[in-house]
């Protein structure tokens, strides 16, 4: 960081110049270690013995934003495996949103008019316990593994698609070189005018938004939207603000979608603070999702009645542009369903 006289413009990023791939590999994957770091070792005996195929995973920088000594920390609860995940609850299934039915080509999900979603990567820097894709057969669907061609052929042949959505997993798990391959492939598909990236990396591993990535994004001759997935204001810190600033400087519109999660953000004060905090980082709220009813996530569910009352209270205290749209994804619907 450049220091200078008070009020001098900071022209260099204060982000540590650590290699994001190294930070990715250094993520905490042992629940005992995470609890120990937070002074919560006594909770280790409550960790499930088996992880049901979905291991704990959290980057160290994200863990530093958790409050030491607080077993109910809203960031900790998003990543810590719980015994409740092992309970079978009726109505909670492995393919909660009909992804398998919507598959049109290798790695392409085409559910809604004008938008095609590419499963660009199967990996995530963080494993979120409520994730609706925790049971999705990533291995087979990864468009990244040299499979761009089939996915892009599909999009090229359907001129109704004007927006390509990169999702996953986390699409920014891909090396920037892979993203360059994708944008070369898009160059001869004129009907795609918008690229949308759904990612949690600018928040859980903000170092990912490094120089080469920003150069790539800035040079893309498309409109760019980046949808962050933040659930609680505490997920923001200076490094996240900087990542957001860099994305905006590269020409991206920043939106956020959250999942309504019991014990984490099912409270009007917390949701209002989240909207205010994201706006301070230049991010507008987009969706507040009702939880997808995925097996192992039932303990996070908030009823529709509670969800609607929370949104009403937000409307009563925030400007309209800071109130997210409350929606649920229903398999087979032509759009997300407003509640
Ligand atoms: C959610 C989703 C989209 C995006 O929907 P928007 O309402 O435009 O945000 C697109 N494709 C698929 C398959 C989706 O699940
Ligand atoms: S897909 Fe998103 S919600 Fe699911 S584990 Fe990855 S980052 Fe978390």
Tab-separated table of C-alpha atoms and ligand atoms in Angstrom:
chain	number	residue	atom	x	y	z
A	1	UNK	CA	0.000	0.000	0.000
A	2	UNK	CA	1.201	3.497	-0.815
A	3	UNK	CA	1.263	5.818	2.156
A	4	UNK	CA	1.369	9.566	1.809
A	5	UNK	CA	0.023	12.796	3.168
A	6	UNK	CA	-3.422	12.646	4.786
A	7	UNK	CA	-6.081	12.552	2.141
A	8	UNK	CA	-3.728	11.264	-0.535
A	9	UNK	CA	-5.411	8.888	-2.936
A	10	UNK	CA	-4.544	5.280	-2.370
A	11	UNK	CA	-3.728	3.992	-5.796
A	12	UNK	CA	-2.530	0.550	-4.851
A	13	UNK	CA	-4.612	-2.216	-3.424
A	14	UNK	CA	-4.089	-2.941	0.243
A	15	UNK	CA	-4.902	-6.576	-0.482
A	16	UNK	CA	-2.034	-8.805	0.435
A	17	UNK	CA	-0.422	-9.977	-2.766
A	18	UNK	CA	-0.664	-13.597	-1.687
A	19	UNK	CA	-1.327	-16.118	-4.427
A	20	UNK	CA	-4.995	-16.998	-4.158
A	21	UNK	CA	-4.373	-20.617	-5.154
A	22	UNK	CA	-2.033	-21.016	-2.210
A	23	UNK	CA	-4.623	-19.465	0.120
A	24	UNK	CA	-7.203	-21.817	-1.394
A	25	UNK	CA	-5.053	-24.834	-0.581
A	26	UNK	CA	-4.380	-23.521	2.928
A	27	UNK	CA	-8.092	-23.506	3.796
A	28	UNK	CA	-9.119	-25.052	7.096
A	29	UNK	CA	-10.589	-28.512	6.540
A	30	UNK	CA	-10.495	-29.823	10.090
A	31	UNK	CA	-13.402	-28.864	12.336
A	32	UNK	CA	-11.283	-29.305	15.454
A	33	UNK	CA	-8.711	-26.855	14.165
A	34	UNK	CA	-11.381	-24.260	13.375
A	35	UNK	CA	-12.975	-24.622	16.811
A	36	UNK	CA	-9.591	-24.384	18.486
A	37	UNK	CA	-8.762	-21.165	16.600
A	38	UNK	CA	-12.018	-19.689	17.887
A	39	UNK	CA	-11.476	-20.837	21.493
A	40	UNK	CA	-14.365	-23.286	21.142
A	41	UNK	CA	-12.524	-26.614	21.496
A	42	UNK	CA	-15.162	-27.862	23.911
A	43	UNK	CA	-17.614	-28.045	20.986
A	44	UNK	CA	-15.481	-30.550	19.078
A	45	UNK	CA	-17.334	-33.502	20.561
A	46	UNK	CA	-20.497	-32.259	18.838
A	47	UNK	CA	-18.942	-32.538	15.368
A	48	UNK	CA	-20.491	-35.352	13.336
A	49	UNK	CA	-18.165	-38.316	12.999
A	50	UNK	CA	-18.857	-38.592	9.280
A	51	UNK	CA	-19.183	-35.587	7.002
A	52	UNK	CA	-21.816	-37.129	4.696
A	53	UNK	CA	-19.551	-36.540	1.693
A	54	UNK	CA	-19.459	-32.780	2.222
A	55	UNK	CA	-16.405	-31.868	4.267
A	56	UNK	CA	-15.791	-28.737	6.281
A	57	UNK	CA	-13.876	-26.220	4.236
A	58	UNK	CA	-13.231	-22.560	5.016
A	59	UNK	CA	-10.468	-20.167	3.925
A	60	UNK	CA	-8.436	-18.762	6.828
A	61	UNK	CA	-9.223	-15.136	5.975
A	62	UNK	CA	-12.948	-15.831	6.235
A	63	UNK	CA	-12.412	-17.590	9.571
A	64	UNK	CA	-10.695	-14.464	10.971
A	65	UNK	CA	-14.033	-12.645	10.556
A	66	UNK	CA	-15.696	-15.060	12.992
A	67	UNK	CA	-16.038	-13.919	16.606
A	68	UNK	CA	-13.813	-15.888	18.960
A	69	UNK	CA	-15.677	-17.636	21.758
A	70	UNK	CA	-19.093	-17.367	20.064
A	71	UNK	CA	-20.627	-20.760	19.299
A	72	UNK	CA	-23.498	-18.974	17.477
A	73	UNK	CA	-21.314	-16.820	15.264
A	74	UNK	CA	-23.243	-16.362	11.991
A	75	UNK	CA	-20.196	-17.121	9.830
A	76	UNK	CA	-19.238	-20.187	11.836
A	77	UNK	CA	-22.768	-21.595	11.601
A	78	UNK	CA	-22.611	-21.367	7.799
A	79	UNK	CA	-19.634	-23.713	7.608
A	80	UNK	CA	-19.600	-25.947	10.691
A	81	UNK	CA	-20.998	-29.458	10.171
A	82	UNK	CA	-23.825	-30.245	12.608
A	83	UNK	CA	-25.307	-33.531	13.749
A	84	UNK	CA	-28.681	-32.245	12.534
A	85	UNK	CA	-27.451	-32.667	8.947
A	86	UNK	CA	-27.620	-36.419	9.327
A	87	UNK	CA	-31.345	-36.402	10.101
A	88	UNK	CA	-33.679	-37.446	7.299
A	89	UNK	CA	-36.502	-34.903	7.129
A	90	UNK	CA	-39.407	-35.564	4.802
A	91	UNK	CA	-39.566	-33.159	1.870
A	92	UNK	CA	-35.801	-32.557	1.950
A	93	UNK	CA	-34.270	-34.320	-1.040
A	94	UNK	CA	-30.999	-34.539	-2.935
A	95	UNK	CA	-32.053	-32.723	-6.148
A	96	UNK	CA	-34.172	-29.973	-4.617
A	97	UNK	CA	-34.473	-27.674	-7.605
A	98	UNK	CA	-34.801	-30.022	-10.571
A	99	UNK	CA	-31.293	-29.466	-11.875
A	100	UNK	CA	-31.073	-32.929	-13.342
A	101	UNK	CA	-34.198	-32.329	-15.445
A	102	UNK	CA	-32.970	-28.963	-16.728
A	103	UNK	CA	-29.686	-30.305	-18.064
A	104	UNK	CA	-29.511	-29.620	-21.807
A	105	UNK	CA	-25.887	-30.190	-22.678
A	106	UNK	CA	-22.708	-30.957	-20.838
A	107	UNK	CA	-22.675	-28.502	-17.931
A	108	UNK	CA	-25.509	-26.307	-19.259
A	109	UNK	CA	-28.736	-25.683	-17.335
A	110	UNK	CA	-31.368	-23.856	-19.337
A	111	UNK	CA	-34.462	-23.204	-17.245
A	112	UNK	CA	-35.382	-19.607	-17.969
A	113	UNK	CA	-36.020	-17.550	-21.095
A	114	UNK	CA	-32.897	-15.839	-22.384
A	115	UNK	CA	-30.517	-17.136	-19.732
A	116	UNK	CA	-28.339	-20.220	-19.810
A	117	UNK	CA	-26.377	-21.304	-16.790
A	118	UNK	CA	-23.040	-22.999	-17.135
A	119	UNK	CA	-21.712	-25.186	-14.342
A	120	UNK	CA	-18.251	-23.813	-14.892
A	121	UNK	CA	-16.554	-25.485	-11.968
A	122	UNK	CA	-17.313	-28.110	-9.386
A	123	UNK	CA	-15.214	-26.667	-6.600
A	124	UNK	CA	-15.771	-24.035	-3.982
A	125	UNK	CA	-13.336	-22.348	-1.613
A	126	UNK	CA	-15.882	-22.720	1.163
A	127	UNK	CA	-18.399	-25.450	1.806
A	128	UNK	CA	-21.684	-23.899	2.907
A	129	UNK	CA	-23.751	-26.340	4.925
A	130	UNK	CA	-27.053	-25.161	3.417
A	131	UNK	CA	-25.833	-25.578	-0.164
A	132	UNK	CA	-28.488	-26.792	-2.569
A	133	UNK	CA	-25.831	-28.439	-4.707
A	134	UNK	CA	-24.248	-30.510	-1.989
A	135	UNK	CA	-25.552	-33.644	-3.681
A	136	UNK	CA	-25.207	-32.550	-7.312
A	137	UNK	CA	-23.059	-34.831	-9.488
A	138	UNK	CA	-20.392	-32.216	-10.136
A	139	UNK	CA	-17.882	-34.677	-11.471
A	140	UNK	CA	-19.992	-35.332	-14.554
A	141	UNK	CA	-21.239	-31.816	-15.091
A	142	UNK	CA	-18.051	-29.854	-14.998
A	143	UNK	CA	-17.913	-27.784	-18.129
A	144	UNK	CA	-14.448	-26.678	-17.129
A	145	UNK	CA	-12.720	-29.982	-17.707
A	146	UNK	CA	-12.049	-29.232	-21.344
A	147	UNK	CA	-15.762	-29.331	-22.128
A	148	UNK	CA	-16.352	-25.729	-23.149
A	149	UNK	CA	-16.914	-26.761	-26.736
A	150	UNK	CA	-20.098	-28.752	-26.209
A	151	UNK	CA	-21.554	-26.134	-23.886
A	152	UNK	CA	-20.681	-23.271	-26.211
A	153	UNK	CA	-22.047	-25.131	-29.238
A	154	UNK	CA	-25.340	-25.432	-27.437
A	155	UNK	CA	-25.436	-21.711	-26.659
A	156	UNK	CA	-24.334	-20.786	-30.196
A	157	UNK	CA	-27.277	-22.723	-31.667
A	158	UNK	CA	-29.895	-21.021	-29.492
A	159	UNK	CA	-30.098	-17.354	-30.394
A	160	UNK	CA	-32.707	-16.743	-27.682
A	161	UNK	CA	-29.897	-16.884	-25.110
A	162	UNK	CA	-28.540	-13.391	-24.495
A	163	UNK	CA	-27.135	-13.906	-21.026
A	164	UNK	CA	-24.613	-16.507	-20.005
A	165	UNK	CA	-24.464	-17.216	-16.301
A	166	UNK	CA	-21.340	-18.780	-14.863
A	167	UNK	CA	-22.138	-20.799	-11.787
A	168	UNK	CA	-20.952	-23.942	-10.099
A	169	UNK	CA	-19.535	-24.706	-7.667
A	170	UNK	CA	-17.712	-21.412	-7.866
A	171	UNK	CA	-16.803	-20.321	-11.412
A	172	UNK	CA	-13.952	-18.165	-10.122
A	173	UNK	CA	-12.312	-21.359	-8.932
A	174	UNK	CA	-11.178	-21.584	-12.545
A	175	UNK	CA	-7.750	-20.246	-13.381
A	176	UNK	CA	-7.899	-16.941	-15.240
A	177	UNK	CA	-6.409	-18.756	-18.264
A	178	UNK	CA	-9.510	-20.985	-18.351
A	179	UNK	CA	-11.761	-17.921	-18.238
A	180	UNK	CA	-9.793	-16.503	-21.168
A	181	UNK	CA	-10.535	-19.697	-23.115
A	182	UNK	CA	-14.201	-19.207	-22.373
A	183	UNK	CA	-14.243	-15.612	-23.537
A	184	UNK	CA	-12.468	-16.595	-26.761
A	185	UNK	CA	-15.210	-19.184	-27.264
A	186	UNK	CA	-17.886	-16.524	-26.703
A	187	UNK	CA	-16.359	-14.127	-29.201
A	188	UNK	CA	-18.259	-15.671	-32.131
A	189	UNK	CA	-21.614	-15.866	-30.338
A	190	UNK	CA	-23.023	-12.379	-30.943
A	191	UNK	CA	-26.406	-13.052	-29.330
A	192	UNK	CA	-24.743	-13.370	-25.911
A	193	UNK	CA	-24.414	-9.770	-24.749
A	194	UNK	CA	-24.226	-10.263	-21.008
A	195	UNK	CA	-22.035	-12.347	-18.761
A	196	UNK	CA	-23.174	-12.938	-15.215
A	197	UNK	CA	-20.935	-14.556	-12.626
A	198	UNK	CA	-22.381	-16.051	-9.454
A	199	UNK	CA	-19.561	-16.348	-6.956
A	200	UNK	CA	-18.758	-16.367	-3.306
A	201	UNK	CA	-15.013	-15.902	-3.859
A	202	UNK	CA	-14.826	-12.070	-3.664
A	203	UNK	CA	-16.123	-12.525	-0.113
A	204	UNK	CA	-14.601	-15.767	1.118
A	205	UNK	CA	-11.274	-15.401	-0.728
A	206	UNK	CA	-11.060	-11.770	-1.948
A	207	UNK	CA	-7.446	-12.287	-3.055
A	208	UNK	CA	-8.972	-14.097	-6.070
A	209	UNK	CA	-9.817	-10.686	-7.541
A	210	UNK	CA	-6.193	-10.181	-8.527
A	211	UNK	CA	-4.575	-8.142	-11.296
A	212	UNK	CA	-4.836	-10.708	-14.117
A	213	UNK	CA	-8.474	-11.436	-13.314
A	214	UNK	CA	-9.388	-7.743	-13.267
A	215	UNK	CA	-7.590	-7.257	-16.593
A	216	UNK	CA	-9.589	-10.132	-18.090
A	217	UNK	CA	-12.906	-8.828	-16.787
A	218	UNK	CA	-12.252	-5.274	-17.867
A	219	UNK	CA	-11.373	-6.345	-21.407
A	220	UNK	CA	-14.514	-8.481	-21.879
A	221	UNK	CA	-16.656	-6.868	-24.584
A	222	UNK	CA	-19.889	-7.782	-22.772
A	223	UNK	CA	-22.037	-6.291	-20.056
A	224	UNK	CA	-20.904	-7.768	-16.771
A	225	UNK	CA	-22.841	-8.631	-13.658
A	226	UNK	CA	-21.302	-10.218	-10.591
A	227	UNK	CA	-23.720	-11.682	-8.070
A	228	UNK	CA	-22.132	-12.168	-4.661
A	229	UNK	CA	-23.567	-14.582	-2.156
A	230	UNK	CA	-23.358	-12.864	1.221
A	231	UNK	CA	-25.646	-13.812	4.088
A	232	UNK	CA	-24.444	-11.586	6.929
A	233	UNK	CA	-22.810	-8.142	7.243
A	234	UNK	CA	-19.924	-9.637	9.241
A	235	UNK	CA	-18.705	-11.317	6.039
A	236	UNK	CA	-17.477	-7.919	4.816
A	237	UNK	CA	-14.121	-6.488	5.807
A	238	UNK	CA	-11.566	-4.183	4.141
A	239	UNK	CA	-10.291	-6.923	1.853
A	240	UNK	CA	-13.841	-7.610	0.611
A	241	UNK	CA	-14.479	-3.887	0.085
A	242	UNK	CA	-11.335	-3.745	-2.020
A	243	UNK	CA	-12.344	-6.780	-4.088
A	244	UNK	CA	-15.749	-5.153	-4.722
A	245	UNK	CA	-14.100	-1.872	-5.711
A	246	UNK	CA	-11.885	-3.699	-8.195
A	247	UNK	CA	-14.854	-5.532	-9.715
A	248	UNK	CA	-16.714	-2.256	-10.135
A	249	UNK	CA	-13.681	-0.589	-11.657
A	250	UNK	CA	-13.601	-3.435	-14.180
A	251	UNK	CA	-17.132	-2.456	-15.212
A	252	UNK	CA	-19.212	-5.015	-13.318
A	253	UNK	CA	-22.596	-4.292	-11.767
A	254	UNK	CA	-22.557	-5.858	-8.291
A	255	UNK	CA	-25.621	-7.587	-6.876
A	256	UNK	CA	-26.094	-9.908	-3.936
A	257	UNK	CA	-28.259	-12.878	-3.224
A	258	UNK	CA	-28.628	-14.276	0.250
A	259	UNK	CA	-30.250	-17.387	1.590
A	260	UNK	CA	-32.579	-16.904	4.539
A	261	UNK	CA	-31.061	-19.084	7.267
A	262	UNK	CA	-32.472	-19.824	10.690
A	263	UNK	CA	-30.143	-18.705	13.460
A	264	UNK	CA	-27.929	-16.810	10.995
A	265	UNK	CA	-29.901	-14.001	9.335
A	266	UNK	CA	-33.596	-14.582	10.159
A	267	UNK	CA	-33.888	-11.227	11.861
A	268	UNK	CA	-34.933	-7.809	10.502
A	269	UNK	CA	-32.036	-5.973	12.201
A	270	UNK	CA	-29.509	-8.401	10.737
A	271	UNK	CA	-30.995	-8.235	7.238
A	272	UNK	CA	-31.160	-4.426	7.371
A	273	UNK	CA	-27.529	-4.254	8.509
A	274	UNK	CA	-26.584	-6.598	5.651
A	275	UNK	CA	-28.289	-4.389	3.047
A	276	UNK	CA	-26.644	-1.236	4.450
A	277	UNK	CA	-23.236	-2.870	4.607
A	278	UNK	CA	-23.392	-4.251	1.094
A	279	UNK	CA	-24.486	-0.895	-0.276
A	280	UNK	CA	-21.463	0.696	1.401
A	281	UNK	CA	-19.380	-1.734	-0.678
A	282	UNK	CA	-21.258	-0.765	-3.859
A	283	UNK	CA	-23.448	-3.886	-3.930
A	284	UNK	CA	-27.238	-3.881	-4.346
A	285	UNK	CA	-29.481	-6.570	-2.870
A	286	UNK	CA	-31.081	-8.801	-5.494
A	287	UNK	CA	-32.673	-11.917	-4.045
A	288	UNK	CA	-33.357	-13.257	-0.585
A	289	UNK	CA	-33.871	-16.946	-1.242
A	290	UNK	CA	-35.982	-19.279	0.747
A	291	UNK	CA	-33.825	-22.304	1.454
A	292	UNK	CA	-33.835	-25.021	-1.175
A	293	UNK	CA	-35.186	-28.124	0.540
A	294	UNK	CA	-32.039	-30.115	0.234
A	295	UNK	CA	-31.326	-33.158	2.372
A	296	UNK	CA	-29.201	-32.213	5.391
A	297	UNK	CA	-30.245	-28.548	5.528
A	298	UNK	CA	-33.656	-28.758	7.228
A	299	UNK	CA	-32.367	-27.160	10.440
A	300	UNK	CA	-31.806	-23.883	8.532
A	301	UNK	CA	-35.388	-23.560	7.288
A	302	UNK	CA	-37.466	-20.458	8.043
A	303	UNK	CA	-41.231	-20.612	7.380
A	304	UNK	CA	-42.730	-18.579	4.516
A	305	UNK	CA	-44.863	-16.653	7.013
A	306	UNK	CA	-41.788	-15.591	8.978
A	307	UNK	CA	-39.928	-14.769	5.767
A	308	UNK	CA	-42.763	-12.542	4.531
A	309	UNK	CA	-42.979	-10.750	7.842
A	310	UNK	CA	-39.221	-10.092	7.789
A	311	UNK	CA	-39.493	-8.545	4.318
A	312	UNK	CA	-42.418	-6.374	5.448
A	313	UNK	CA	-40.316	-5.067	8.305
A	314	UNK	CA	-37.419	-4.340	5.957
A	315	UNK	CA	-39.792	-2.408	3.686
A	316	UNK	CA	-40.830	-0.321	6.644
A	317	UNK	CA	-37.319	0.818	7.396
A	318	UNK	CA	-35.139	0.740	4.266
A	319	UNK	CA	-35.255	2.496	0.906
A	320	UNK	CA	-36.860	0.239	-1.672
A	321	UNK	CA	-33.582	-0.417	-3.443
A	322	UNK	CA	-32.148	-1.987	-0.290
A	323	UNK	CA	-34.988	-4.506	0.073
A	324	UNK	CA	-34.193	-7.825	-1.664
A	325	UNK	CA	-36.871	-9.767	-3.537
A	326	UNK	CA	-38.020	-12.749	-1.507
A	327	UNK	CA	-38.137	-15.795	-3.767
A	328	UNK	CA	-38.146	-19.541	-3.819
A	329	UNK	CA	-36.828	-21.735	-6.599
A	330	UNK	CA	-39.417	-24.280	-7.677
A	331	UNK	CA	-38.369	-26.952	-10.159
A	332	UNK	CA	-40.225	-26.551	-13.472
A	333	UNK	CA	-41.254	-22.901	-12.891
A	334	UNK	CA	-40.409	-20.366	-15.651
A	335	UNK	CA	-38.673	-18.067	-13.125
A	336	UNK	CA	-37.808	-17.857	-9.459
A	337	UNK	CA	-41.136	-17.726	-7.610
A	338	UNK	CA	-41.848	-14.480	-5.684
A	339	UNK	CA	-43.316	-15.061	-2.214
B	1	LIG	C1	-31.535	-18.977	-10.809
B	1	LIG	C2	-31.216	-19.384	-12.185
B	1	LIG	C3	-31.055	-18.430	-13.197
B	1	LIG	C4	-31.120	-16.954	-12.940
B	1	LIG	O1	-32.373	-16.493	-12.634
B	1	LIG	P1	-32.591	-14.934	-12.439
B	1	LIG	O2	-33.971	-14.784	-11.939
B	1	LIG	O3	-32.343	-14.282	-13.767
B	1	LIG	O4	-31.560	-14.482	-11.450
B	1	LIG	C5	-30.823	-18.871	-14.485
B	1	LIG	N1	-30.727	-20.179	-14.772
B	1	LIG	C6	-30.883	-21.119	-13.830
B	1	LIG	C7	-30.787	-22.556	-14.232
B	1	LIG	C8	-31.112	-20.755	-12.499
B	1	LIG	O5	-31.237	-21.714	-11.569
B	2	LIG	S1	-22.029	-23.488	-4.489
B	2	LIG	FE1	-22.094	-21.569	-3.310
B	2	LIG	S2	-23.397	-22.039	-1.532
B	2	LIG	FE2	-22.717	-23.990	-2.424
B	2	LIG	S3	-20.873	-24.539	-1.258
B	2	LIG	FE3	-20.229	-23.449	-3.124
B	2	LIG	S4	-20.021	-21.323	-2.457
B	2	LIG	FE4	-21.252	-22.360	-0.900
